Short mmCIF file of C-alpha atoms in Angstrom, two decimals:
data_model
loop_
_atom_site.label_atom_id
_atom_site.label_comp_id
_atom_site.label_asym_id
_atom_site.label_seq_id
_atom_site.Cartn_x
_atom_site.Cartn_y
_atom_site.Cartn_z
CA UNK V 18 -135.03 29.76 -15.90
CA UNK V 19 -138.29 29.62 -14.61
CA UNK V 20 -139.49 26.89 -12.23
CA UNK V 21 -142.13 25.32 -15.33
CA UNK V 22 -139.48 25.87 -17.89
CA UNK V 23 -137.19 23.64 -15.97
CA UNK V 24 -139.73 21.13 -15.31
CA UNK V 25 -140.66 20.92 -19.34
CA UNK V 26 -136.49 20.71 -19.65
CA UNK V 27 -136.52 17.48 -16.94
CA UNK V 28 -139.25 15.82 -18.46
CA UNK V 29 -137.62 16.44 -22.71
CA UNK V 30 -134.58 15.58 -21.02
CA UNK V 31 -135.64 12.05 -19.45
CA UNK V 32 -137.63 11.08 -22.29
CA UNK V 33 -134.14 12.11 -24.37
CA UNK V 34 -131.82 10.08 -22.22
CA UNK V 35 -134.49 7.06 -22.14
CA UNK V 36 -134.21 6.82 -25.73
CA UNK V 37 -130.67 7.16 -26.02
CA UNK V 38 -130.12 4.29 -23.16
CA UNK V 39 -130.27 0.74 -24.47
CA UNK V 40 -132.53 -1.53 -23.33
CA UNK V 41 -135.66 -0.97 -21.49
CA UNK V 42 -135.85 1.54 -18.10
CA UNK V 43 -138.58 1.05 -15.85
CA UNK V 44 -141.07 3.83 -15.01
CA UNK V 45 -143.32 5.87 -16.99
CA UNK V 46 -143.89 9.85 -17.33
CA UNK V 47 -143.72 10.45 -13.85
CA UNK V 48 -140.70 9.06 -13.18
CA UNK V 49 -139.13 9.83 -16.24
CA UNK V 50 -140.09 13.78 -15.15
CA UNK V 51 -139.21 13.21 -12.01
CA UNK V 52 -135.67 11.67 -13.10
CA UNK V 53 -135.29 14.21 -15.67
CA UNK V 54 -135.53 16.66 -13.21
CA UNK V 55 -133.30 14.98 -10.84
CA UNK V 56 -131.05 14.40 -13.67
CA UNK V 57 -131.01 18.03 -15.04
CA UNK V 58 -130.00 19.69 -11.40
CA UNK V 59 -127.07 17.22 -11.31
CA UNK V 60 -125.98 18.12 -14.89
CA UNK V 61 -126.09 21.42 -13.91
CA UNK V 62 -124.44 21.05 -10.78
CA UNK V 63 -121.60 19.34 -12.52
CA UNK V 64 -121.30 21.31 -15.72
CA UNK V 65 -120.84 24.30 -12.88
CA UNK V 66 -118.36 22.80 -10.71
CA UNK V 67 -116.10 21.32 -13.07
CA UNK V 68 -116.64 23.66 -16.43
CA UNK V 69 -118.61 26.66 -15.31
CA UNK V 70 -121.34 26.32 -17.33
CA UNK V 71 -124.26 26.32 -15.19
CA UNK V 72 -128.28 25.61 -16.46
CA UNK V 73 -129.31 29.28 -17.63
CA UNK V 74 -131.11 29.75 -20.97
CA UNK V 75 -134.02 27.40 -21.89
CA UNK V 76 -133.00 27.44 -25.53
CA UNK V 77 -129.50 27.09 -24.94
CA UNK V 78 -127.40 23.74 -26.42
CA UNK V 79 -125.13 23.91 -23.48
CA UNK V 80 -128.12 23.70 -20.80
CA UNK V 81 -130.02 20.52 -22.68
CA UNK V 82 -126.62 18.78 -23.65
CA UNK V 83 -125.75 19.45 -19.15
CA UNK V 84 -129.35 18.02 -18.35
CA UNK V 85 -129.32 15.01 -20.77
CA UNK V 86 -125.95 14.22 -19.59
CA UNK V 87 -127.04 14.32 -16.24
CA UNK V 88 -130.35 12.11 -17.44
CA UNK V 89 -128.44 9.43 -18.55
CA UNK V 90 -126.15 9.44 -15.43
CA UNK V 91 -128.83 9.72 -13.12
CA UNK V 92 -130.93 6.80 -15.33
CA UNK V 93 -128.01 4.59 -15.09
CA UNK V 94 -127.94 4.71 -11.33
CA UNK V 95 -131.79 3.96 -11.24
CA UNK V 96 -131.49 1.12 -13.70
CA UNK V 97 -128.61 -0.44 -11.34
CA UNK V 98 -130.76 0.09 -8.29
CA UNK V 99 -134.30 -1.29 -9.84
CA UNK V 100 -132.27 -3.76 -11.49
CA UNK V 101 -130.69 -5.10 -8.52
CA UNK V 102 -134.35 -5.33 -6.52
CA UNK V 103 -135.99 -7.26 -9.27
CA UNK V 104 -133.13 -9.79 -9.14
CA UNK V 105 -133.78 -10.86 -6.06
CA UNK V 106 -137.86 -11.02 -5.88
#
């Protein structure tokens, strides 16, 4: 996959996992690209290591369903780190 293919995938994929997430995440395009991106090379990471389906074909189900997955994961861990900062302030 080429390198502004996977970008476009990060940034569907961030938007995707923001809207599937309750509640309301902090951050706009940017950081939902960059975390989308972020969020897409750990699903793919993980969907190689434990089922050996790495991130290969733009247009394939197994690629989005590995960077959403890895969206929401890496969204989660961003929520509980923001989330923790604005606490204290």
């Amino acid at each position: 996959m080429g390198f502004f293919a996977f970008l476009l995938l990060g940034l569907i994929a961030g938007a995707i996992a923001k809207a599937i997430l309750p509640g309301r995440q902090a951050g706009g395009w940017f950081v939902t690209l960059l975390l989308g991106v972020v969020g897409a090379l750990l699903g793919g990471w993980l969907g190689s290591v434990l089922f050996d389906a790495p991130l290969e074909e733009f247009w394939s189900l197994q690629t989005w369903l590995l960077a959403i997955g890895g969206s929401i994961i890496v969204l989660l861990i961003y929520g509980a780190l923001t989330g923790r900062r604005g606490a204290r302030a």
